[in-house]
PDB file of C-alpha atoms in Angstrom:
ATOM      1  CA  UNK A   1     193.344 153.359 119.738  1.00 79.00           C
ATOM      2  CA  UNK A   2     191.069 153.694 122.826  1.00 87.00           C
ATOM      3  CA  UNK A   3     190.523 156.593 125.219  1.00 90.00           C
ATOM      4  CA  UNK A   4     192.842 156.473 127.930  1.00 89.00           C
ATOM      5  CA  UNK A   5     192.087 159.966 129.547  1.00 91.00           C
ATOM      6  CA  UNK A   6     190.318 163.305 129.308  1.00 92.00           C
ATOM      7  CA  UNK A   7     190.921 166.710 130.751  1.00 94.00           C
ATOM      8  CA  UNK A   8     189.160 170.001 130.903  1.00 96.00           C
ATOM      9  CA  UNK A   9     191.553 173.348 131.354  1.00 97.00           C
ATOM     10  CA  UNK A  10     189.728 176.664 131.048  1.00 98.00           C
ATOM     11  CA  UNK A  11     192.285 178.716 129.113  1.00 98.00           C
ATOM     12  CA  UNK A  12     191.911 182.197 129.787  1.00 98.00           C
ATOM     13  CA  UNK A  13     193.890 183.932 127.249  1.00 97.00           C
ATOM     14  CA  UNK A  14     192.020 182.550 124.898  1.00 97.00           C
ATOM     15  CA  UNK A  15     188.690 182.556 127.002  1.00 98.00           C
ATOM     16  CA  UNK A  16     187.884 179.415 125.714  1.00 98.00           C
ATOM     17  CA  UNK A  17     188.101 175.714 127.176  1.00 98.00           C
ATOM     18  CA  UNK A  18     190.608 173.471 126.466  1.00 98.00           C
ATOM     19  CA  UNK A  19     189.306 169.624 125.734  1.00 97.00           C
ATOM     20  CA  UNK A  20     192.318 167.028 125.667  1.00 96.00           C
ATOM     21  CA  UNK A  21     191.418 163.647 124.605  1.00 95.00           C
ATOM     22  CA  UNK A  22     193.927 161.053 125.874  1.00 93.00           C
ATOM     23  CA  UNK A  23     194.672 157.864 123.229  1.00 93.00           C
ATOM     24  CA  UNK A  24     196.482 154.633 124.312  1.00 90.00           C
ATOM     25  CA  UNK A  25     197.055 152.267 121.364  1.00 83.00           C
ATOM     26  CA  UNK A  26     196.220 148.185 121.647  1.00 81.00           C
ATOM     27  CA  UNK A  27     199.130 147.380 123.425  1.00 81.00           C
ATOM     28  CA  UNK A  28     201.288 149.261 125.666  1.00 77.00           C
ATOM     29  CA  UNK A  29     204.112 149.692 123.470  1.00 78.00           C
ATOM     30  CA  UNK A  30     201.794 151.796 121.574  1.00 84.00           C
ATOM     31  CA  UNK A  31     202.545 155.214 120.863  1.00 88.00           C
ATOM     32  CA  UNK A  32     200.267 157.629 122.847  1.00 92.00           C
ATOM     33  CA  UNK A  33     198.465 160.661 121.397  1.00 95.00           C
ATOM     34  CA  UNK A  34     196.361 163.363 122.165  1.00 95.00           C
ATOM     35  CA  UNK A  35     193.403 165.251 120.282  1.00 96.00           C
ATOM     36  CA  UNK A  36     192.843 168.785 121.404  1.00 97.00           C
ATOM     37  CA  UNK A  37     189.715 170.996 121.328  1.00 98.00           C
ATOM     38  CA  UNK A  38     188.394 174.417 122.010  1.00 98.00           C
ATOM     39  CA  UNK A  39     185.070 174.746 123.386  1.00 98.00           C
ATOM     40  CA  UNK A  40     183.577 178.330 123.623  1.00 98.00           C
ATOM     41  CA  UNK A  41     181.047 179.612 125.796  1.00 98.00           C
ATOM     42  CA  UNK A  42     178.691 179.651 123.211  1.00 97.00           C
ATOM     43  CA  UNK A  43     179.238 176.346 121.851  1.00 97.00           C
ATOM     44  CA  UNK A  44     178.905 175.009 125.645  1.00 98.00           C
ATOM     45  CA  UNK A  45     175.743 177.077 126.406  1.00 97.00           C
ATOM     46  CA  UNK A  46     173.509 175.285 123.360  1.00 96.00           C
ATOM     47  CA  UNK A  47     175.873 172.371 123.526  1.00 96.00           C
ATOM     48  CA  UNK A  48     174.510 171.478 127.157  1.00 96.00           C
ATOM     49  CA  UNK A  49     171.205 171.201 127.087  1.00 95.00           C
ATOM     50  CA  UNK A  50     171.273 168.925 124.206  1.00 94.00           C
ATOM     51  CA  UNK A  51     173.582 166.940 126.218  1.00 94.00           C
ATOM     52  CA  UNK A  52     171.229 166.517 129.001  1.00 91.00           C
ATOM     53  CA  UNK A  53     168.140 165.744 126.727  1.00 90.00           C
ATOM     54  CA  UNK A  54     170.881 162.864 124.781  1.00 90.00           C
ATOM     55  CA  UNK A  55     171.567 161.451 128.475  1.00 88.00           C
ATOM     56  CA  UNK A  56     167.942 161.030 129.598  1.00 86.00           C
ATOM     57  CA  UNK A  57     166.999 159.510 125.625  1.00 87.00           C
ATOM     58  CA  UNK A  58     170.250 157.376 126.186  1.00 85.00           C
ATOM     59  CA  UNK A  59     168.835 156.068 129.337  1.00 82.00           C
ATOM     60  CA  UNK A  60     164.988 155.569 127.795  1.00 84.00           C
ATOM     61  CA  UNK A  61     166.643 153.734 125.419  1.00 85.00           C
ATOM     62  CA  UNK A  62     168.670 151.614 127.298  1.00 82.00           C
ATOM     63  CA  UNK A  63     166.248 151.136 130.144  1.00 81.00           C
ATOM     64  CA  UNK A  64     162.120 151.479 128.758  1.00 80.00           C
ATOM     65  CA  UNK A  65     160.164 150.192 131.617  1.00 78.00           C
ATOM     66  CA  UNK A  66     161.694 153.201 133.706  1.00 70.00           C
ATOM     67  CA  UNK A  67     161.157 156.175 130.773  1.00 69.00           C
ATOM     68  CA  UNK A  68     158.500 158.031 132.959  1.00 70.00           C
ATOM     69  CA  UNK A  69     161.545 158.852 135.892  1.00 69.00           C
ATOM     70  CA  UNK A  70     164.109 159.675 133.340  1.00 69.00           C
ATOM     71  CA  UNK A  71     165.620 162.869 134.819  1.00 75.00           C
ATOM     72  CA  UNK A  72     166.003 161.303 138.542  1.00 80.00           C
ATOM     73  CA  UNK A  73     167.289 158.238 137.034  1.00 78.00           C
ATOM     74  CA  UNK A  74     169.860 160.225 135.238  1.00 81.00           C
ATOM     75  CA  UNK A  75     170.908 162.089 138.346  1.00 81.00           C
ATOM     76  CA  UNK A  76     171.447 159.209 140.374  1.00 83.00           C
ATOM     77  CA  UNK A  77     173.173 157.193 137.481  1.00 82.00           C
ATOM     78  CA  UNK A  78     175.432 160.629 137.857  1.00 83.00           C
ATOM     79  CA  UNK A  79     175.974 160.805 141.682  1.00 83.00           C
ATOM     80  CA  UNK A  80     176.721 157.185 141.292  1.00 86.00           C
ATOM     81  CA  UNK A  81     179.066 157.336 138.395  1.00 82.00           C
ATOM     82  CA  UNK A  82     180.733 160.596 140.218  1.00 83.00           C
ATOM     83  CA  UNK A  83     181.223 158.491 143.510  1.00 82.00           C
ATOM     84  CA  UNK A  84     182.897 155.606 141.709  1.00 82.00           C
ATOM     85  CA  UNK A  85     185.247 157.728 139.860  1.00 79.00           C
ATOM     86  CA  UNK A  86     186.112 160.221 143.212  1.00 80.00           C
ATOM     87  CA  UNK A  87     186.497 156.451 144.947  1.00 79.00           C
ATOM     88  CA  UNK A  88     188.949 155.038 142.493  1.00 76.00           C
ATOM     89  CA  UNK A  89     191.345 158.345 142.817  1.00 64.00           C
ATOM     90  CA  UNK A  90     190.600 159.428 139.005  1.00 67.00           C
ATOM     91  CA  UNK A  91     189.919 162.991 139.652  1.00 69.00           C
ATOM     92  CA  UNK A  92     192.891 163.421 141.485  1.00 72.00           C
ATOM     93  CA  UNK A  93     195.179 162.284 138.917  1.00 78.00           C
ATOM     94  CA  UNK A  94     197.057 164.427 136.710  1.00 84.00           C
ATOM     95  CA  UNK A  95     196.510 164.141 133.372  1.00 87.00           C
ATOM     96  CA  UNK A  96     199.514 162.356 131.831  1.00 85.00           C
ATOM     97  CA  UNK A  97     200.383 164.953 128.640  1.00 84.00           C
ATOM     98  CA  UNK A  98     203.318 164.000 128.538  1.00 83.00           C
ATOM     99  CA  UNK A  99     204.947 161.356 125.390  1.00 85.00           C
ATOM    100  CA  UNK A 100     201.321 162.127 123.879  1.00 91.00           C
ATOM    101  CA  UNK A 101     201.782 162.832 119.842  1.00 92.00           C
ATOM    102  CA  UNK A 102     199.140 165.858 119.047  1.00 94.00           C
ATOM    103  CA  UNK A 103     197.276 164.630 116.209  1.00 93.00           C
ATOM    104  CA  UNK A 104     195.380 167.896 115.829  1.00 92.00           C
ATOM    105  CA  UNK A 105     198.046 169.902 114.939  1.00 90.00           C
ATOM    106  CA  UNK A 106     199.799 172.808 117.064  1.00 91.00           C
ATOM    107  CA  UNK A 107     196.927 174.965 117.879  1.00 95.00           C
ATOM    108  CA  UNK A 108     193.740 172.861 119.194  1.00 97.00           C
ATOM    109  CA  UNK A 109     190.921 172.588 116.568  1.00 97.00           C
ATOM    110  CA  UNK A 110     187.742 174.941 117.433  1.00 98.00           C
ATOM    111  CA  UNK A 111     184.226 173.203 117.938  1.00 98.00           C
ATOM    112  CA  UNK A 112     181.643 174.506 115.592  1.00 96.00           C
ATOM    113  CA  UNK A 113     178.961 171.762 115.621  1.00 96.00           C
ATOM    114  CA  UNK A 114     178.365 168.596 118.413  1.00 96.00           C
ATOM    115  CA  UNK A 115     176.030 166.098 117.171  1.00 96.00           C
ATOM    116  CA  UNK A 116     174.859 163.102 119.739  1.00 95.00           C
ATOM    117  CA  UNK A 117     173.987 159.269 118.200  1.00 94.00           C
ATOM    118  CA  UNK A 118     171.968 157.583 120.425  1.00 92.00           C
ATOM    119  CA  UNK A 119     171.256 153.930 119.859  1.00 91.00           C
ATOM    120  CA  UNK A 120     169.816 151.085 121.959  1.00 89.00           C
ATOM    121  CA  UNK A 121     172.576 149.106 124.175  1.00 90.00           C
ATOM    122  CA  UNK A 122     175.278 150.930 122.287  1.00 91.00           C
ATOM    123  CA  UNK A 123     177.990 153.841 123.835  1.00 91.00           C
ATOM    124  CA  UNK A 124     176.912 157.276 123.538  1.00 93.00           C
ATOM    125  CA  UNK A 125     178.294 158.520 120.403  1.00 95.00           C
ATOM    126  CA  UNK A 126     179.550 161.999 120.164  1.00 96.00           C
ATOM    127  CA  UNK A 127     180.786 164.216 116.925  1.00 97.00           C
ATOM    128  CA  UNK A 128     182.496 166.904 117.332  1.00 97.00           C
ATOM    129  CA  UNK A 129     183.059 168.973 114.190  1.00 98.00           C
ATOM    130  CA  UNK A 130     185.878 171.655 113.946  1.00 98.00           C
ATOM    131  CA  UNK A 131     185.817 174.351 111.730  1.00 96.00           C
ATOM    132  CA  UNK A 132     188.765 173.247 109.808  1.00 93.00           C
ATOM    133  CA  UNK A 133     186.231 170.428 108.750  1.00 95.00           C
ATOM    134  CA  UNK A 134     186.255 166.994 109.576  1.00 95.00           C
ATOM    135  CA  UNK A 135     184.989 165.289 112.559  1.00 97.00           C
ATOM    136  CA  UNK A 136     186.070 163.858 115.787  1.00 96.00           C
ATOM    137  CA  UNK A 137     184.373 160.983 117.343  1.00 96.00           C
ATOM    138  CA  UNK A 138     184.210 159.987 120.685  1.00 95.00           C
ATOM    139  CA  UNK A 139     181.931 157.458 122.154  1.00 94.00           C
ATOM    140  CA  UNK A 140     181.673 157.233 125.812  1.00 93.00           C
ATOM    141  CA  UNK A 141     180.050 154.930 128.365  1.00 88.00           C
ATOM    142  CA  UNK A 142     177.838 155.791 131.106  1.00 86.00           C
ATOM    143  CA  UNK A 143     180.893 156.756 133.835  1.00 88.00           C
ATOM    144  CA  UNK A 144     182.723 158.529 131.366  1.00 90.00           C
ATOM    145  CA  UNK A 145     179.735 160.506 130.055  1.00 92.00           C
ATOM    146  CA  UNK A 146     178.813 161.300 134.284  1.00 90.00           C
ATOM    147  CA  UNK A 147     182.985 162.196 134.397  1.00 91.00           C
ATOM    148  CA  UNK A 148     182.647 164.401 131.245  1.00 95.00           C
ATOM    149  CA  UNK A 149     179.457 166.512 132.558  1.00 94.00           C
ATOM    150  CA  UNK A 150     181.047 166.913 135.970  1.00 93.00           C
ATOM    151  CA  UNK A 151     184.667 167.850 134.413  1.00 94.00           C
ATOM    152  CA  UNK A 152     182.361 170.627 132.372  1.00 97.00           C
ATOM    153  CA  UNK A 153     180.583 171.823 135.053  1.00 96.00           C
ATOM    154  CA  UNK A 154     183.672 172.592 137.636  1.00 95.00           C
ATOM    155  CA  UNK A 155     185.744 174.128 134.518  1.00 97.00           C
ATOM    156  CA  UNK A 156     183.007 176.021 133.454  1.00 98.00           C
ATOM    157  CA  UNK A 157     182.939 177.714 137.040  1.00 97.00           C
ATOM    158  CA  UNK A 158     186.067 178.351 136.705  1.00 97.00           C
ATOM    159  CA  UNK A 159     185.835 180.266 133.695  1.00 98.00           C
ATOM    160  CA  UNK A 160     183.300 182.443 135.519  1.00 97.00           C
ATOM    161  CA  UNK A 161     180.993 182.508 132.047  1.00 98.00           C
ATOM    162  CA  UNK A 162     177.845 182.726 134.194  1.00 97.00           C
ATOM    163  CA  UNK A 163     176.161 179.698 132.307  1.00 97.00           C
ATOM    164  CA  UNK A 164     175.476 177.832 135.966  1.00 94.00           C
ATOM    165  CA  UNK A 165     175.614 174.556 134.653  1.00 96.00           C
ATOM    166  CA  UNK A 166     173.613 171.733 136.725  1.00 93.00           C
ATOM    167  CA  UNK A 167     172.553 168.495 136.644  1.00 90.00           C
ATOM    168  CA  UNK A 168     168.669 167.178 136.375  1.00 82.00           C
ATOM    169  CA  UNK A 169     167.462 167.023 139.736  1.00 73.00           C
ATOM    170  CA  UNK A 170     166.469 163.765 141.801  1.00 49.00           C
ATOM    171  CA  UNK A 171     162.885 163.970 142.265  1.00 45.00           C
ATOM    172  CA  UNK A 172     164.156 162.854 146.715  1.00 43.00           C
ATOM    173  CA  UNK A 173     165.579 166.625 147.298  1.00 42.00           C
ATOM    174  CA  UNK A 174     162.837 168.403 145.473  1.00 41.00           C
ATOM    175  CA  UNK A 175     158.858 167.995 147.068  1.00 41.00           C
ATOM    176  CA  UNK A 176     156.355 170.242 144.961  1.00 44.00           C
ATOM    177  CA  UNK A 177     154.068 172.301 146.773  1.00 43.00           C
ATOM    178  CA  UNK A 178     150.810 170.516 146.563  1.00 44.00           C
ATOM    179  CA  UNK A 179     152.482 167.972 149.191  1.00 41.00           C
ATOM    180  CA  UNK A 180     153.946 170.140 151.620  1.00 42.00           C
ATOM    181  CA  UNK A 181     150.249 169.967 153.100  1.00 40.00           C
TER     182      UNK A 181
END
């Protein structure tokens, strides 16, 4: 199975958000199916910046002889990854729920722990582990990682939890003060 699609909801009766993870077997006959997760605002307020600090390792990893400019190398790699994905139309699709088989049961499993594997020219590698035990692993590549943080930040507006979510900033809209001279 590979990921076909993801999709952030903020559910409010629950006042949690709602990760769906969107499986397409090897060929398209394939059954489809769907993992679902809970996210809650405290899991997403120490979750983030951990995810930030595995996206700027990632890219020192992947790319050494530019380690000293990681956070403004992330944020373009971001605006870049968030322009190709507005480009192709894959925001504005809907996500396809439906003929998915939920493989996490009826109610969607609640995140306790995230734990990020970073290795050299790999995917970033991303365990999520519910409290029902377990673990659910998702690896992601570059676009889909940029998707994923941008998909957090606009449902975690929406949830109105006040955690402000952002993106490093590039180093071209920020000029410290001992230059402005």
């Amino acid at each position: 199975m590979h990921l076909e699609q993801i999709n952030l909801s903020y559910v409010a009766k629950e006042d949690r958000i709602l990760f769906r993870i969107g499986l397409a077997g090897e060929t398209p006959e394939a059954e489809k199916s769907e993992v679902r997760l809970f996210f809650t605002r405290r899991l997403l307020q120490r979750m983030w910046p951990t995810l930030m600090e595995a996206m700027a390792t990632h890219m020192r990893l992947n790319r050494p002889e530019a380690a000293f400019a990681s956070e403004e190398i992330v944020s373009m790699d971001h605006d870049q990854a968030i322009n190709n994905i507005s480009q192709s139309g894959n925001f504005d699709q809907a996500y396809q729920a439906d003929n998915r088989k939920v493989i996490t049961g009826d109610a969607p499993l609640l995140i306790e722990t995230i734990q990020f594997h970073l290795q050299q020219n790999a995917l970033l590698w991303i365990q999520f582990y519910p409290t029902a035990g377990g673990t659910i692993d998702v690896k992601l590549n570059s676009e889909l990682l940029h998707g994923f943080c941008k998909l957090l930040i606009d449902t975690e507006k929406i949830s109105e939890w006040g955690l402000e979510l952002k993106m490093p900033k590039s180093s071209e809209t920020y000029v410290p003060s001992h230059m402005l001279n």
